[in-house]
Amino acid sequence: MKNAITSVGIAGLSEAEASERLASEGYNELPSTGKRSIFSTAFEVIREPMLLLLVSCGAVYLVLGDVQEALMLLGFVFFVMGLTLYQERKTENALEALRDLSSPRALVIRDGAERRIAGREVVQSDIIIVNEGDRVPADAVLISCLNLSVDESLLTGESVPVRKSDNETDGKEVHPGGDDLPFIYSGTLVVQGQGIARVTATGIRSEIGKIGKVLQAVETEETPLQQETGVWVRNLAFVGLFLCVVVIVFYSLSRSDLLNGILAGITLAMSILPEELPVILIIFLALGAWRMSKKQVLTRRMPAIEALGSATVLCVDKTGTLTMNRMTVSKLFAGGEVIDIGSNLKGSIPEGFHELIEFSILASQLDPFDPMEQAIKQTGRDYLTEREHLHHDWTLVHEYPLSKELLSLSRVWKSSDREEYVIAAKGAPEAIIDLCHFDASEIELLSTHISEMADKGLRVIGVARALSQQALLPENQHDFVFEFLGLIGLADPVRPTVPSAISECYSAGIRVVMITGDYPGTARNIASQIGLNDADKVMTGAEVQAMSDIDLQKRIDDVNIFARVVPEEKLRLVKALKANGEIVAMTGDGVNDAPALKAASIGIAMGGRGTDVARESASLVLLDDDFSSIVQAVRIGRRIFDNIRKAIAYTLAVHVPIAGMLLFPVLFHFPLVLLPAHIAFLELIIDPACSIVFEAEQEEKDVMSRRPRNSREPLFSRQTVVVSIIQGVIVLGVVLGVFFYSLNRGDSVPEVRALTFTTLIFSNLALILTNRSWSRTFIATLRFSNKALLPLLAGAVLLLAIVLYVPFFISLFRFSGIHPLDLVVCLLAGLGSVLWFEALKWFGYFRKNYNAG
């Protein structure tokens, strides 16, 4: 390429010109979403209703002259704000780390010299040099090239690389795809050859940038889960506000005490407002994203994690997802014999196959990037241990590249110990047959072997050799007398984890559909290897295109393999599945996959070979492009939904006795038991319980052996709400029982308050234990690890001991000392409040009726 540079006299831009263009045009990158500032995050935290209520209570205490109480409440405010800000910023940083914003390096010519710069610094009119393995940094037109082939699948969806030439076009508008054109495009991959090109467009002006700009304008809507939670919070907030006003009016009129009436009303509002619900969603989904990242799945839209639990169909690509995306030599044909390549043959194959491998290596690049050439060279390392078959000391004299007229290439070699030239050719079997001038009978015989290999899902290439003593080499390959050496069958092996992952999907009631651009025979062979259902039924892209939408919806339920499908047809398949009521998770990697990824219920982009535009359109990104990672993500999604439901059941249940112990004394003229400080104390247990303890719960044993949940099933199902309210009502009854027990024996108000509050704390802890599972008793769940549970229980007991026995806090919480025997009564009452629920679990009631994790 240095000779090519010199021959065309390219100097490129000067550094000054490049700097001016960079300043005027901007960086060569797609715009990304801005990061939220800490002030905007803090403003959102301050607007939380619970914090506003705590501040209101603190203000009332200041008016009443109770500075200690006011400072304590304001201390709670700052503690909760600091904790929330820390969690928010941690989540923001984690999500920012999930984005791959790196740009490829680029080799440019500036001031007549080659320079390696960041791809984002490439500007229009820069001269770039591309070689095998390079990502093209910007749209460009070729000035010169040698045997250049580029993988443009990210723009076209076509997996076969396209040949490039430096011929001029007639000026018509040209789009990606098609052979022998002089245009290369940003983000595409050079798989063979070299080229020099002049940049014509960068950033959002490139082909990939135009699509990215359109997709950037698409707004992401709230998921049904977010909408449902918002409705519940809003409705309960209205109820809380209404009861708050009722309590203030009733208390003020009945006791002639407006300020304490306001305190009672605000405290009731705090007890009813389920501000934990949005926190549950944020924390569970953020930590779910972190857990998925450990399984090689990055999350771009967190609600998609929960949505995975309801996925009924997984649409996956073959290459790189079900397979290794790494070609290996599988079969060899030479001299009328066929052998399978396997580890048992390592280092020992019949002599008749040595020349086939030898000349296939000679027809390949010395340091290949093409996966098929890499596989051939690896086969040589494995089997040709004899030095005479590996010619590291030979000199490459000339190369005849592939052309649209002849899909084969030949490389001419010279050895110091022989006078003639040695020519090695490889390419499509039809092209090699043409070079060898086979007659009809030879073609028919060889075609049988080619078909057998192709039917087994192999990519087949032919190999031939020739010798020449001519002083001057001919202009084309046909002028040599070639001898046919044999066929090489290459396969992309199935990932070892895929068959078990497919089986797990079927046990979980999830259908798996393969959508590939490969041939039907290859797709059918891979499907049989991985255990895909109905592997003999294949529908091609041409058949899909010929069908109406109605016909496609009827046929799509009976076919699990779609071959020779282009990205545009993927969109039709996704829409047809969704029209049939399926919840579709779909993988994609190219720019043209973006519409289908957005149309799918859960779009999953490939992180290894995927494009930035595909990742922007998807909800999840697979770092390793492995199908089994998707299955692990489904498992995590189901676990998250189960745990969200447990946390919500607990949250709804625990607010019932708290609200009840505020309303009851006001309505029936009993002494107030709960004050704002007590509610704030309870929140120190409720918040970490619902957002950390339940999130850390292990998955249920049947998480992947039950059918996907109905996507229309609300998170706040009737069963969940009814059972939670019953739990709360029974706990309220037990706490009221202790309240009346203490009153009837003549205890003072501080003693009654201490006894009642202690019972409420123990009941709260019992609700946490019983809601860890709706299918196993809490004694059984103690055998399962939960790293957050013990610290919470120990911390709650320690804090309770402090407020019950440290004089300063006894006065602050308006308690009186509590006798150890009374402490035992409170403990037994708290545990007894959930025994009925444990009994129902013991008899399997919820396992039979609710399938509740």
mmCIF file of N, CA and C in Angstrom, residues 407-475:
data_model
loop_
_atom_site.group_PDB
_atom_site.id
_atom_site.type_symbol
_atom_site.label_atom_id
_atom_site.label_comp_id
_atom_site.label_asym_id
_atom_site.label_seq_id
_atom_site.Cartn_x
_atom_site.Cartn_y
_atom_site.Cartn_z
ATOM 1 N N LEU A 407 -15.360 -16.707 -9.396
ATOM 2 C CA LEU A 407 -15.322 -16.633 -7.932
ATOM 3 C C LEU A 407 -14.246 -17.556 -7.363
ATOM 4 N N SER A 408 -13.018 -17.352 -7.812
ATOM 5 C CA SER A 408 -11.876 -18.072 -7.255
ATOM 6 C C SER A 408 -10.672 -17.139 -7.288
ATOM 7 N N LEU A 409 -9.699 -17.425 -6.455
ATOM 8 C CA LEU A 409 -8.468 -16.646 -6.461
ATOM 9 C C LEU A 409 -7.288 -17.599 -6.557
ATOM 10 N N SER A 410 -6.232 -17.131 -7.137
ATOM 11 C CA SER A 410 -5.016 -17.942 -7.290
ATOM 12 C C SER A 410 -3.825 -17.142 -6.807
ATOM 13 N N ARG A 411 -2.906 -17.825 -6.175
ATOM 14 C CA ARG A 411 -1.677 -17.198 -5.698
ATOM 15 C C ARG A 411 -0.496 -17.953 -6.290
ATOM 16 N N VAL A 412 0.430 -17.194 -6.831
ATOM 17 C CA VAL A 412 1.596 -17.756 -7.515
ATOM 18 C C VAL A 412 2.817 -17.659 -6.596
ATOM 19 N N TRP A 413 3.474 -18.816 -6.388
ATOM 20 C CA TRP A 413 4.602 -18.907 -5.462
ATOM 21 C C TRP A 413 5.870 -19.319 -6.196
ATOM 22 N N LYS A 414 7.017 -18.927 -5.648
ATOM 23 C CA LYS A 414 8.335 -19.328 -6.171
ATOM 24 C C LYS A 414 9.164 -19.866 -5.028
ATOM 25 N N SER A 415 9.799 -21.031 -5.299
ATOM 26 C CA SER A 415 10.669 -21.654 -4.309
ATOM 27 C C SER A 415 12.100 -21.634 -4.823
ATOM 28 N N SER A 416 13.030 -21.488 -3.935
ATOM 29 C CA SER A 416 14.441 -21.419 -4.327
ATOM 30 C C SER A 416 14.960 -22.744 -4.857
ATOM 31 N N ASP A 417 14.305 -23.852 -4.504
ATOM 32 C CA ASP A 417 14.811 -25.168 -4.914
ATOM 33 C C ASP A 417 14.075 -25.754 -6.121
ATOM 34 N N ARG A 418 13.252 -24.966 -6.803
ATOM 35 C CA ARG A 418 12.586 -25.452 -8.003
ATOM 36 C C ARG A 418 12.442 -24.305 -9.006
ATOM 37 N N GLU A 419 12.480 -24.667 -10.306
ATOM 38 C CA GLU A 419 12.492 -23.654 -11.352
ATOM 39 C C GLU A 419 11.093 -23.131 -11.679
ATOM 40 N N GLU A 420 10.079 -24.001 -11.642
ATOM 41 C CA GLU A 420 8.748 -23.577 -12.062
ATOM 42 C C GLU A 420 8.005 -22.829 -10.953
ATOM 43 N N TYR A 421 7.011 -22.083 -11.419
ATOM 44 C CA TYR A 421 6.087 -21.432 -10.491
ATOM 45 C C TYR A 421 5.078 -22.475 -9.986
ATOM 46 N N VAL A 422 4.644 -22.301 -8.719
ATOM 47 C CA VAL A 422 3.599 -23.145 -8.145
ATOM 48 C C VAL A 422 2.362 -22.261 -7.917
ATOM 49 N N ILE A 423 1.253 -22.696 -8.471
ATOM 50 C CA ILE A 423 0.016 -21.899 -8.367
ATOM 51 C C ILE A 423 -1.007 -22.663 -7.523
ATOM 52 N N ALA A 424 -1.543 -21.998 -6.524
ATOM 53 C CA ALA A 424 -2.588 -22.570 -5.665
ATOM 54 C C ALA A 424 -3.871 -21.770 -5.849
ATOM 55 N N ALA A 425 -4.974 -22.465 -6.092
ATOM 56 C CA ALA A 425 -6.264 -21.809 -6.313
ATOM 57 C C ALA A 425 -7.312 -22.374 -5.369
ATOM 58 N N LYS A 426 -8.188 -21.496 -4.897
ATOM 59 C CA LYS A 426 -9.342 -21.945 -4.116
ATOM 60 C C LYS A 426 -10.490 -20.997 -4.387
ATOM 61 N N GLY A 427 -11.708 -21.498 -4.212
ATOM 62 C CA GLY A 427 -12.874 -20.670 -4.434
ATOM 63 C C GLY A 427 -14.134 -21.500 -4.470
ATOM 64 N N ALA A 428 -15.198 -20.928 -5.022
ATOM 65 C CA ALA A 428 -16.451 -21.658 -5.132
ATOM 66 C C ALA A 428 -16.231 -22.921 -5.946
ATOM 67 N N PRO A 429 -16.838 -24.047 -5.570
ATOM 68 C CA PRO A 429 -16.622 -25.292 -6.319
ATOM 69 C C PRO A 429 -16.879 -25.142 -7.814
ATOM 70 N N GLU A 430 -17.898 -24.369 -8.178
ATOM 71 C CA GLU A 430 -18.207 -24.184 -9.592
ATOM 72 C C GLU A 430 -17.053 -23.490 -10.329
ATOM 73 N N ALA A 431 -16.403 -22.517 -9.649
ATOM 74 C CA ALA A 431 -15.293 -21.806 -10.271
ATOM 75 C C ALA A 431 -14.075 -22.719 -10.429
ATOM 76 N N ILE A 432 -13.805 -23.538 -9.422
ATOM 77 C CA ILE A 432 -12.674 -24.472 -9.504
ATOM 78 C C ILE A 432 -12.941 -25.520 -10.581
ATOM 79 N N ILE A 433 -14.157 -25.991 -10.688
ATOM 80 C CA ILE A 433 -14.525 -26.923 -11.765
ATOM 81 C C ILE A 433 -14.264 -26.290 -13.123
ATOM 82 N N ASP A 434 -14.602 -25.005 -13.232
ATOM 83 C CA ASP A 434 -14.376 -24.281 -14.483
ATOM 84 C C ASP A 434 -12.882 -24.199 -14.805
ATOM 85 N N LEU A 435 -12.072 -23.893 -13.779
ATOM 86 C CA LEU A 435 -10.619 -23.787 -13.987
ATOM 87 C C LEU A 435 -10.007 -25.125 -14.410
ATOM 88 N N CYS A 436 -10.582 -26.226 -13.884
ATOM 89 C CA CYS A 436 -10.024 -27.552 -14.171
ATOM 90 C C CYS A 436 -10.598 -28.169 -15.448
ATOM 91 N N HIS A 437 -11.563 -27.490 -16.072
ATOM 92 C CA HIS A 437 -12.140 -27.932 -17.348
ATOM 93 C C HIS A 437 -12.697 -29.359 -17.248
ATOM 94 N N PHE A 438 -13.546 -29.592 -16.244
ATOM 95 C CA PHE A 438 -14.167 -30.914 -16.086
ATOM 96 C C PHE A 438 -15.165 -31.162 -17.211
ATOM 97 N N ASP A 439 -15.332 -32.465 -17.537
ATOM 98 C CA ASP A 439 -16.390 -32.817 -18.481
ATOM 99 C C ASP A 439 -17.683 -33.068 -17.721
ATOM 100 N N ALA A 440 -18.759 -33.363 -18.420
ATOM 101 C CA ALA A 440 -20.092 -33.489 -17.816
ATOM 102 C C ALA A 440 -20.149 -34.582 -16.768
ATOM 103 N N SER A 441 -19.545 -35.741 -17.046
ATOM 104 C CA SER A 441 -19.599 -36.855 -16.083
ATOM 105 C C SER A 441 -18.830 -36.519 -14.819
ATOM 106 N N GLU A 442 -17.685 -35.850 -14.954
ATOM 107 C CA GLU A 442 -16.904 -35.470 -13.774
ATOM 108 C C GLU A 442 -17.661 -34.427 -12.954
ATOM 109 N N ILE A 443 -18.313 -33.499 -13.643
ATOM 110 C CA ILE A 443 -19.097 -32.477 -12.932
ATOM 111 C C ILE A 443 -20.242 -33.114 -12.158
ATOM 112 N N GLU A 444 -20.932 -34.074 -12.762
ATOM 113 C CA GLU A 444 -22.064 -34.741 -12.111
ATOM 114 C C GLU A 444 -21.613 -35.488 -10.875
ATOM 115 N N LEU A 445 -20.474 -36.203 -10.985
ATOM 116 C CA LEU A 445 -19.967 -36.964 -9.848
ATOM 117 C C LEU A 445 -19.565 -36.046 -8.707
ATOM 118 N N LEU A 446 -18.866 -34.976 -9.039
ATOM 119 C CA LEU A 446 -18.410 -34.062 -8.001
ATOM 120 C C LEU A 446 -19.579 -33.294 -7.391
ATOM 121 N N SER A 447 -20.585 -32.980 -8.192
ATOM 122 C CA SER A 447 -21.753 -32.240 -7.683
ATOM 123 C C SER A 447 -22.471 -33.020 -6.599
ATOM 124 N N THR A 448 -22.450 -34.352 -6.704
ATOM 125 C CA THR A 448 -23.074 -35.186 -5.670
ATOM 126 C C THR A 448 -22.411 -34.961 -4.320
ATOM 127 N N HIS A 449 -21.069 -34.941 -4.310
ATOM 128 C CA HIS A 449 -20.338 -34.722 -3.052
ATOM 129 C C HIS A 449 -20.535 -33.300 -2.535
ATOM 130 N N ILE A 450 -20.583 -32.352 -3.467
ATOM 131 C CA ILE A 450 -20.815 -30.958 -3.053
ATOM 132 C C ILE A 450 -22.185 -30.822 -2.387
ATOM 133 N N SER A 451 -23.202 -31.457 -2.981
ATOM 134 C CA SER A 451 -24.562 -31.377 -2.422
ATOM 135 C C SER A 451 -24.638 -32.040 -1.056
ATOM 136 N N GLU A 452 -23.950 -33.187 -0.902
ATOM 137 C CA GLU A 452 -23.968 -33.884 0.386
ATOM 138 C C GLU A 452 -23.364 -33.006 1.485
ATOM 139 N N MET A 453 -22.269 -32.340 1.149
ATOM 140 C CA MET A 453 -21.648 -31.448 2.141
ATOM 141 C C MET A 453 -22.553 -30.266 2.458
ATOM 142 N N ALA A 454 -23.135 -29.680 1.433
ATOM 143 C CA ALA A 454 -24.004 -28.514 1.636
ATOM 144 C C ALA A 454 -25.234 -28.878 2.450
ATOM 145 N N ASP A 455 -25.787 -30.076 2.218
ATOM 146 C CA ASP A 455 -26.969 -30.514 2.956
ATOM 147 C C ASP A 455 -26.686 -30.691 4.442
ATOM 148 N N LYS A 456 -25.419 -30.885 4.782
ATOM 149 C CA LYS A 456 -25.040 -31.024 6.188
ATOM 150 C C LYS A 456 -24.669 -29.682 6.804
ATOM 151 N N GLY A 457 -24.997 -28.623 6.095
ATOM 152 C CA GLY A 457 -24.787 -27.284 6.653
ATOM 153 C C GLY A 457 -23.375 -26.770 6.507
ATOM 154 N N LEU A 458 -22.587 -27.324 5.588
ATOM 155 C CA LEU A 458 -21.197 -26.920 5.435
ATOM 156 C C LEU A 458 -21.041 -25.895 4.319
ATOM 157 N N ARG A 459 -20.087 -24.984 4.515
ATOM 158 C CA ARG A 459 -19.648 -24.102 3.433
ATOM 159 C C ARG A 459 -18.568 -24.840 2.660
ATOM 160 N N VAL A 460 -18.738 -24.979 1.350
ATOM 161 C CA VAL A 460 -17.848 -25.821 0.555
ATOM 162 C C VAL A 460 -16.991 -24.945 -0.352
ATOM 163 N N ILE A 461 -15.685 -25.218 -0.345
ATOM 164 C CA ILE A 461 -14.771 -24.554 -1.280
ATOM 165 C C ILE A 461 -13.938 -25.618 -1.987
ATOM 166 N N GLY A 462 -13.589 -25.337 -3.237
ATOM 167 C CA GLY A 462 -12.754 -26.234 -4.013
ATOM 168 C C GLY A 462 -11.317 -25.752 -4.033
ATOM 169 N N VAL A 463 -10.383 -26.697 -4.212
ATOM 170 C CA VAL A 463 -8.955 -26.381 -4.226
ATOM 171 C C VAL A 463 -8.319 -27.045 -5.448
ATOM 172 N N ALA A 464 -7.426 -26.303 -6.098
ATOM 173 C CA ALA A 464 -6.713 -26.850 -7.265
ATOM 174 C C ALA A 464 -5.282 -26.339 -7.262
ATOM 175 N N ARG A 465 -4.420 -26.994 -8.093
ATOM 176 C CA ARG A 465 -3.029 -26.559 -8.199
ATOM 177 C C ARG A 465 -2.599 -26.566 -9.654
ATOM 178 N N ALA A 466 -1.543 -25.816 -9.910
ATOM 179 C CA ALA A 466 -0.965 -25.805 -11.253
ATOM 180 C C ALA A 466 0.521 -25.502 -11.147
ATOM 181 N N LEU A 467 1.274 -25.879 -12.179
ATOM 182 C CA LEU A 467 2.696 -25.575 -12.286
ATOM 183 C C LEU A 467 2.901 -24.808 -13.587
ATOM 184 N N SER A 468 3.836 -23.860 -13.587
ATOM 185 C CA SER A 468 4.088 -23.064 -14.793
ATOM 186 C C SER A 468 5.570 -22.732 -14.888
ATOM 187 N N GLN A 469 6.129 -22.969 -16.094
ATOM 188 C CA GLN A 469 7.522 -22.619 -16.343
ATOM 189 C C GLN A 469 7.644 -21.405 -17.267
ATOM 190 N N GLN A 470 6.522 -20.699 -17.490
ATOM 191 C CA GLN A 470 6.541 -19.523 -18.352
ATOM 192 C C GLN A 470 7.319 -18.397 -17.671
ATOM 193 N N ALA A 471 8.097 -17.693 -18.477
ATOM 194 C CA ALA A 471 8.871 -16.573 -17.934
ATOM 195 C C ALA A 471 7.953 -15.432 -17.523
ATOM 196 N N LEU A 472 6.939 -15.195 -18.364
ATOM 197 C CA LEU A 472 5.961 -14.148 -18.065
ATOM 198 C C LEU A 472 4.633 -14.791 -17.655
ATOM 199 N N LEU A 473 4.085 -14.369 -16.535
ATOM 200 C CA LEU A 473 2.825 -14.928 -16.059
ATOM 201 C C LEU A 473 1.674 -14.452 -16.926
ATOM 202 N N PRO A 474 0.691 -15.315 -17.180
ATOM 203 C CA PRO A 474 -0.469 -14.920 -18.000
ATOM 204 C C PRO A 474 -1.344 -13.894 -17.289
ATOM 205 N N GLU A 475 -2.282 -13.303 -18.065
ATOM 206 C CA GLU A 475 -3.141 -12.258 -17.513
ATOM 207 C C GLU A 475 -4.248 -12.796 -16.629
#
